[in-house]
Amino acid sequence: MKLWQKGEEIDKLFERFTIGDDPILDLEIAFYDVLASKTHARMLGKIGLLTGEEVEQLERGLDSLQAKIEKGQFTIEEGIEDCHSQIELELTRMLGEVGKKIHAGRSRNDQVLTALKLFTKDELKLIAKGIDQFFELLLEKSEANKDVLMPGYTHMQVAMPSSFGMWFGSYAESLTDDLILLKAAYEIADKNPLGSAAGYGASFPLDRDFTTKDLGFAHVNVNSAYAQMTRGKMEKVAGYAIAALASTLSKFAMDVCLYAGQNYGFFSFSPKYTTGSSIMPHKHNPDGFELVRAKCNKLQALPTELSFILTNLPGGYHRDLQVLKEHFIPSMKIVRDCLEVTYYMTKDLTVNDSIINDPKYSLLFTVEEVNKLVLAGTPFRDAYRQVAEKIGSGSYQPDYQLRHTHLGSIGNLGNDRIKAAFEEVYKFFK
Ligand code: ARG
């Protein structure tokens, strides 16, 4: 029996189709729906729609549902559409008449919005924590390897001297920008839609400032019709932040996979983070980084997937919005898993501290040669030609002595600045 059923029979195939994956996906947001239901009940008490005794009964009922969810024992029964319906059903089973009173002044449309925002806030906080952990590791590795040279490439061709310190630090700084997007996504999720009901408010004197404070939202989505419009918009913005982070992680994973191969030999893996081959006895494959690369490449489609679901939808609620959850909810855990496994795999990554001595990297130092002539008074273009001639005639000899001093160069990584910039954003999440 549905919350909305009025005596007519529903076709079974249609029922299964419309319920879709909600009985599984809603298990992720049921906890938040219980929190919001408690707040809603308290608010109804405050405005006189429930007695103090009724509010207490509902709170006790919701507490027991919360415990059930936390123990992993909460399920959505067959034919019960979603977590919102299941929670009301269980309250009514537990409390009778009182359970039937909780839905005054709300709709599943603002319930799902509220639960999703609370869920997203918690998830973004966890992601930020994972970013912080990985950032610290990258910066630590950058400092530890700041004097270890690494070949730098452009066009996949040997280019200029870089360092492992620069390489690790570059990904640390990338995470700072990803965190800025994450913070923006958090701020957009941090607005209370509860009380917008089906998307047009209600004729009860709902105290929306109370529910905002009680649920720990920083602000309220004021206009009820706009509150409804944030379904999808909030997810899309969080999706952009996740996609940015995923892009950093996938590029990082790609670098590692490439540079750990025998043709480069810049890194080696701890065997505990490699897999073997069923046929080739010598293999230690970087499957972990490869899966991070694939999953993170896939995550970059998230904002596009959400955008397509939302394409041309007018204002107001549409059942289309339910499908957003299929893409959005699992993505949170996927990106958290990728961050975590990347952290551990990177912790055990070993750098080859003598790679630069390989003769094929002598060309990395041609610009040094040009710059030495420039410092001695030769115009740059003339110096460039002189060195090119030496390379052409085979008389070029690399000088491994480097003179990089400017901010952000291998001789002056500026990691203190990178750290300060990160901390400035991360303090928001603390
Ligand atoms: N499961 C639904 C969703 O995710 C809940 C809202 C249902 N509202 C409705 N008017 N049918 O969108």
Short mmCIF file of C-alpha atoms in Angstrom, two decimals, residues 29-336:
data_model
loop_
_atom_site.label_atom_id
_atom_site.label_comp_id
_atom_site.label_asym_id
_atom_site.label_seq_id
_atom_site.Cartn_x
_atom_site.Cartn_y
_atom_site.Cartn_z
CA ILE A 29 19.58 8.54 2.94
CA ALA A 30 17.09 6.92 5.36
CA PHE A 31 19.20 7.96 8.34
CA TYR A 32 18.94 11.60 7.26
CA ASP A 33 15.22 11.32 6.65
CA VAL A 34 14.84 10.16 10.26
CA LEU A 35 16.82 13.18 11.49
CA ALA A 36 14.69 15.52 9.40
CA SER A 37 11.51 13.77 10.56
CA LYS A 38 12.47 14.39 14.18
CA THR A 39 13.05 18.05 13.44
CA HIS A 40 9.76 18.26 11.55
CA ALA A 41 7.90 16.66 14.46
CA ARG A 42 9.49 19.07 16.94
CA MET A 43 8.53 21.97 14.71
CA LEU A 44 4.92 20.72 14.44
CA GLY A 45 4.89 20.61 18.24
CA LYS A 46 6.23 24.14 18.41
CA ILE A 47 3.47 25.50 16.18
CA GLY A 48 0.76 23.56 18.01
CA LEU A 49 -0.04 20.90 15.43
CA LEU A 50 1.20 18.12 17.74
CA THR A 51 1.02 17.90 21.52
CA GLY A 52 4.21 17.62 23.58
CA GLU A 53 3.30 13.99 24.30
CA GLU A 54 2.87 13.25 20.57
CA VAL A 55 6.22 14.83 19.74
CA GLU A 56 7.90 12.69 22.39
CA GLN A 57 6.26 9.54 21.04
CA LEU A 58 7.38 10.37 17.52
CA GLU A 59 10.91 11.12 18.68
CA ARG A 60 11.08 7.80 20.50
CA GLY A 61 9.75 5.99 17.45
CA LEU A 62 12.24 7.74 15.22
CA ASP A 63 15.06 6.97 17.66
CA SER A 64 14.27 3.28 17.38
CA LEU A 65 14.22 3.56 13.58
CA GLN A 66 17.57 5.34 13.71
CA ALA A 67 19.02 2.50 15.75
CA LYS A 68 17.61 0.02 13.28
CA ILE A 69 19.24 1.89 10.40
CA GLU A 70 22.56 2.10 12.21
CA LYS A 71 22.49 -1.64 12.81
CA GLY A 72 21.84 -2.21 9.11
CA GLN A 73 18.45 -3.78 9.87
CA PHE A 74 16.25 -1.23 8.12
CA THR A 75 14.78 -2.38 4.83
CA ILE A 76 12.23 -1.02 2.42
CA GLU A 77 9.47 -3.57 2.01
CA GLU A 78 8.17 -4.73 -1.33
CA GLY A 79 5.71 -2.30 -2.79
CA ILE A 80 6.67 0.45 -0.32
CA GLU A 81 8.11 3.06 -2.61
CA ASP A 82 10.97 4.67 -0.77
CA CYS A 83 12.54 5.35 2.62
CA HIS A 84 10.09 8.18 3.32
CA SER A 85 7.11 5.87 2.88
CA GLN A 86 8.75 3.08 4.89
CA ILE A 87 9.56 5.39 7.78
CA GLU A 88 6.00 6.73 7.98
CA LEU A 89 4.64 3.18 7.72
CA GLU A 90 6.82 1.94 10.58
CA LEU A 91 5.93 4.93 12.75
CA THR A 92 2.26 4.22 12.17
CA ARG A 93 2.76 0.54 13.01
CA MET A 94 4.55 1.53 16.20
CA LEU A 95 2.44 4.48 17.30
CA GLY A 96 -0.91 4.16 15.52
CA GLU A 97 -2.74 7.50 15.06
CA VAL A 98 0.30 9.58 16.04
CA GLY A 99 2.38 8.07 13.23
CA LYS A 100 -0.23 9.24 10.76
CA LYS A 101 0.10 12.83 11.97
CA ILE A 102 3.74 13.47 11.09
CA HIS A 103 3.22 14.20 7.42
CA ALA A 104 1.28 17.44 7.98
CA GLY A 105 3.02 20.33 6.23
CA ARG A 106 5.56 18.27 4.33
CA SER A 107 5.83 16.22 1.16
CA ARG A 108 8.22 13.53 0.07
CA ASN A 109 9.53 16.16 -2.34
CA ASP A 110 11.00 18.30 0.43
CA GLN A 111 11.83 15.20 2.48
CA VAL A 112 14.05 13.74 -0.21
CA LEU A 113 15.64 17.13 -0.85
CA THR A 114 16.42 17.55 2.82
CA ALA A 115 17.76 14.03 3.27
CA LEU A 116 19.93 14.36 0.16
CA LYS A 117 21.41 17.64 1.33
CA LEU A 118 22.22 16.28 4.77
CA PHE A 119 23.73 13.17 3.15
CA THR A 120 25.77 15.29 0.73
CA LYS A 121 27.10 17.53 3.49
CA ASP A 122 28.36 14.52 5.43
CA GLU A 123 29.84 12.92 2.33
CA LEU A 124 31.60 16.12 1.25
CA LYS A 125 33.10 16.42 4.73
CA LEU A 126 34.43 12.87 4.48
CA ILE A 127 35.82 13.58 1.01
CA ALA A 128 37.50 16.75 2.32
CA LYS A 129 39.09 14.69 5.08
CA GLY A 130 40.39 12.21 2.53
CA ILE A 131 41.77 15.06 0.44
CA ASP A 132 43.52 16.49 3.49
CA GLN A 133 45.13 13.16 4.28
CA PHE A 134 46.36 12.69 0.71
CA PHE A 135 47.50 16.32 0.50
CA GLU A 136 49.67 15.93 3.61
CA LEU A 137 51.25 12.78 2.20
CA LEU A 138 51.99 14.41 -1.16
CA LEU A 139 53.60 17.39 0.47
CA GLU A 140 55.64 15.20 2.77
CA LYS A 141 56.88 13.17 -0.20
CA SER A 142 57.56 16.37 -2.10
CA GLU A 143 59.77 17.70 0.69
CA ALA A 144 61.55 14.37 1.12
CA ASN A 145 62.32 14.22 -2.62
CA LYS A 146 62.90 17.88 -3.36
CA ASP A 147 66.48 17.27 -4.43
CA VAL A 148 65.82 14.10 -6.41
CA LEU A 149 65.72 14.93 -10.09
CA MET A 150 63.09 13.44 -12.37
CA PRO A 151 62.87 13.90 -16.14
CA GLY A 152 60.26 16.41 -17.24
CA TYR A 153 58.41 15.76 -20.49
CA THR A 154 56.48 17.78 -23.04
CA HIS A 155 54.83 16.00 -25.99
CA MET A 156 55.98 12.76 -24.27
CA GLN A 157 59.50 13.83 -25.28
CA VAL A 158 62.37 14.47 -22.89
CA ALA A 159 62.14 18.18 -22.03
CA MET A 160 63.63 19.74 -18.90
CA PRO A 161 64.80 18.66 -15.48
CA SER A 162 62.01 18.27 -12.99
CA SER A 163 62.12 16.66 -9.57
CA PHE A 164 60.10 14.14 -7.67
CA GLY A 165 59.54 16.97 -5.22
CA MET A 166 57.95 19.04 -7.98
CA TRP A 167 55.88 16.11 -9.21
CA PHE A 168 54.42 15.23 -5.79
CA GLY A 169 53.89 18.90 -4.96
CA SER A 170 52.05 19.56 -8.23
CA TYR A 171 49.32 17.11 -7.25
CA ALA A 172 49.15 18.57 -3.74
CA GLU A 173 48.49 22.02 -5.20
CA SER A 174 45.90 20.55 -7.57
CA LEU A 175 44.00 19.20 -4.56
CA THR A 176 43.79 22.74 -3.16
CA ASP A 177 41.79 23.87 -6.17
CA ASP A 178 39.61 20.76 -5.97
CA LEU A 179 38.93 21.59 -2.34
CA ILE A 180 37.78 25.09 -3.29
CA LEU A 181 35.13 23.53 -5.52
CA LEU A 182 34.19 21.08 -2.79
CA LYS A 183 33.72 23.94 -0.35
CA ALA A 184 31.46 25.76 -2.83
CA ALA A 185 29.44 22.57 -3.29
CA TYR A 186 29.14 22.23 0.48
CA GLU A 187 27.88 25.79 0.84
CA ILE A 188 25.21 25.17 -1.78
CA ALA A 189 24.14 21.94 -0.07
CA ASP A 190 24.05 23.73 3.28
CA LYS A 191 20.64 25.33 2.77
CA ASN A 192 17.45 23.95 4.24
CA PRO A 193 14.67 23.04 1.79
CA LEU A 194 12.38 21.53 4.48
CA GLY A 195 9.03 23.28 4.57
CA SER A 196 8.91 23.83 0.83
CA ALA A 197 6.67 20.72 0.90
CA ALA A 198 5.67 19.67 -2.62
CA GLY A 199 7.45 22.78 -3.93
CA TYR A 200 4.93 25.48 -3.07
CA GLY A 201 4.98 25.60 0.73
CA ALA A 202 1.96 24.85 2.96
CA SER A 203 -0.84 26.70 4.69
CA PHE A 204 0.43 25.81 8.17
CA PRO A 205 2.62 28.41 9.91
CA LEU A 206 5.73 26.24 9.51
CA ASP A 207 8.74 27.53 11.44
CA ARG A 208 11.44 27.13 8.84
CA ASP A 209 14.05 29.05 10.82
CA PHE A 210 13.60 26.51 13.59
CA THR A 211 14.05 23.51 11.29
CA THR A 212 17.08 25.17 9.67
CA LYS A 213 18.78 25.61 13.02
CA ASP A 214 17.69 22.25 14.38
CA LEU A 215 19.11 20.40 11.37
CA GLY A 216 22.36 22.37 11.43
CA PHE A 217 21.89 24.05 8.06
CA ALA A 218 23.74 27.35 7.65
CA HIS A 219 20.90 28.91 5.65
CA VAL A 220 17.42 28.27 4.38
CA ASN A 221 16.34 27.91 0.74
CA VAL A 222 13.85 30.73 1.13
CA ASN A 223 11.57 30.51 -1.90
CA SER A 224 9.68 27.21 -1.85
CA ALA A 225 9.66 26.87 -5.63
CA TYR A 226 13.40 27.53 -5.75
CA ALA A 227 13.99 25.04 -2.91
CA GLN A 228 12.43 22.40 -5.17
CA MET A 229 14.64 23.55 -8.06
CA THR A 230 17.73 22.79 -6.01
CA ARG A 231 16.98 19.09 -6.54
CA GLY A 232 19.51 18.27 -9.19
CA LYS A 233 21.24 21.63 -9.01
CA MET A 234 22.80 20.75 -5.67
CA GLU A 235 23.86 17.33 -6.98
CA LYS A 236 25.24 18.82 -10.18
CA VAL A 237 27.40 21.31 -8.31
CA ALA A 238 28.70 18.57 -6.01
CA GLY A 239 29.20 16.49 -9.15
CA TYR A 240 31.46 19.18 -10.63
CA ALA A 241 33.55 19.19 -7.47
CA ILE A 242 33.80 15.41 -7.50
CA ALA A 243 34.68 15.45 -11.19
CA ALA A 244 37.49 17.94 -10.55
CA LEU A 245 38.91 15.79 -7.79
CA ALA A 246 38.51 12.70 -9.96
CA SER A 247 40.42 14.41 -12.74
CA THR A 248 43.35 15.07 -10.37
CA LEU A 249 43.31 11.47 -9.16
CA SER A 250 43.07 9.94 -12.62
CA LYS A 251 45.95 12.04 -13.95
CA PHE A 252 48.01 11.10 -10.90
CA ALA A 253 47.22 7.41 -11.41
CA MET A 254 48.08 7.67 -15.10
CA ASP A 255 51.45 9.26 -14.31
CA VAL A 256 52.25 6.51 -11.85
CA CYS A 257 51.24 3.73 -14.24
CA LEU A 258 53.26 5.27 -17.04
CA TYR A 259 56.37 6.14 -15.05
CA ALA A 260 56.48 2.87 -13.15
CA GLY A 261 56.71 0.83 -16.36
CA GLN A 262 60.12 -0.56 -17.29
CA ASN A 263 60.51 1.97 -20.13
CA TYR A 264 60.60 4.79 -17.59
CA GLY A 265 61.46 3.13 -14.30
CA PHE A 266 60.88 6.24 -12.16
CA PHE A 267 58.84 4.46 -9.49
CA SER A 268 58.54 1.03 -8.00
CA PHE A 269 55.62 -0.42 -6.08
CA SER A 270 55.41 -2.26 -2.85
CA PRO A 271 54.42 -5.82 -3.88
CA LYS A 272 51.46 -5.62 -1.53
CA TYR A 273 49.89 -3.07 -3.86
CA THR A 274 50.43 -4.99 -7.10
CA THR A 275 48.79 -7.99 -8.74
CA GLY A 276 50.35 -10.84 -10.66
CA SER A 277 49.70 -12.55 -13.95
CA SER A 278 48.31 -16.04 -14.34
CA ILE A 279 50.83 -16.76 -17.10
CA MET A 280 53.81 -14.36 -16.79
CA PRO A 281 55.78 -15.11 -13.64
CA HIS A 282 57.64 -11.80 -13.54
CA LYS A 283 54.58 -9.56 -13.26
CA HIS A 284 53.79 -6.91 -10.62
CA ASN A 285 50.97 -4.96 -12.15
CA PRO A 286 49.59 -1.62 -10.91
CA ASP A 287 45.93 -2.68 -11.05
CA GLY A 288 45.04 -0.43 -8.13
CA PHE A 289 46.17 2.73 -9.91
CA GLU A 290 44.55 1.50 -13.12
CA LEU A 291 41.21 1.05 -11.40
CA VAL A 292 41.52 4.48 -9.80
CA ARG A 293 42.19 5.87 -13.27
CA ALA A 294 39.12 4.15 -14.78
CA LYS A 295 36.76 4.93 -11.90
CA CYS A 296 37.89 8.54 -11.77
CA ASN A 297 37.58 8.92 -15.52
CA LYS A 298 34.05 7.60 -15.18
CA LEU A 299 33.32 10.02 -12.33
CA GLN A 300 34.15 12.88 -14.63
CA ALA A 301 30.97 12.02 -16.50
CA LEU A 302 28.89 12.59 -13.35
CA PRO A 303 27.96 16.25 -13.91
CA THR A 304 27.15 15.45 -17.54
CA GLU A 305 25.00 12.47 -16.57
CA LEU A 306 23.11 14.63 -14.07
CA SER A 307 22.77 17.45 -16.61
CA PHE A 308 21.22 15.14 -19.16
CA ILE A 309 18.66 13.84 -16.68
CA LEU A 310 17.75 17.44 -15.87
CA THR A 311 17.72 18.66 -19.46
CA ASN A 312 14.70 20.86 -20.20
CA LEU A 313 12.83 19.95 -17.01
CA PRO A 314 10.62 22.86 -16.03
CA GLY A 315 10.40 24.00 -12.40
CA GLY A 316 8.55 21.85 -9.88
CA TYR A 317 8.92 18.20 -8.98
CA HIS A 318 9.14 15.50 -11.66
CA ARG A 319 9.74 11.82 -11.11
CA ASP A 320 12.78 12.16 -13.40
CA LEU A 321 14.56 13.57 -10.37
CA GLN A 322 14.54 10.17 -8.71
CA VAL A 323 16.97 8.90 -11.36
CA LEU A 324 19.59 11.44 -10.21
CA LYS A 325 20.12 9.30 -7.14
CA GLU A 326 21.25 6.34 -9.26
CA HIS A 327 24.26 8.35 -10.41
CA PHE A 328 24.84 10.63 -7.49
CA ILE A 329 24.63 8.46 -4.38
CA PRO A 330 27.10 5.71 -5.39
CA SER A 331 29.60 8.28 -6.72
CA MET A 332 30.31 9.56 -3.23
CA LYS A 333 31.57 6.24 -1.98
CA ILE A 334 33.48 5.58 -5.20
CA VAL A 335 35.44 8.82 -4.94
CA ARG A 336 36.12 8.22 -1.24
#
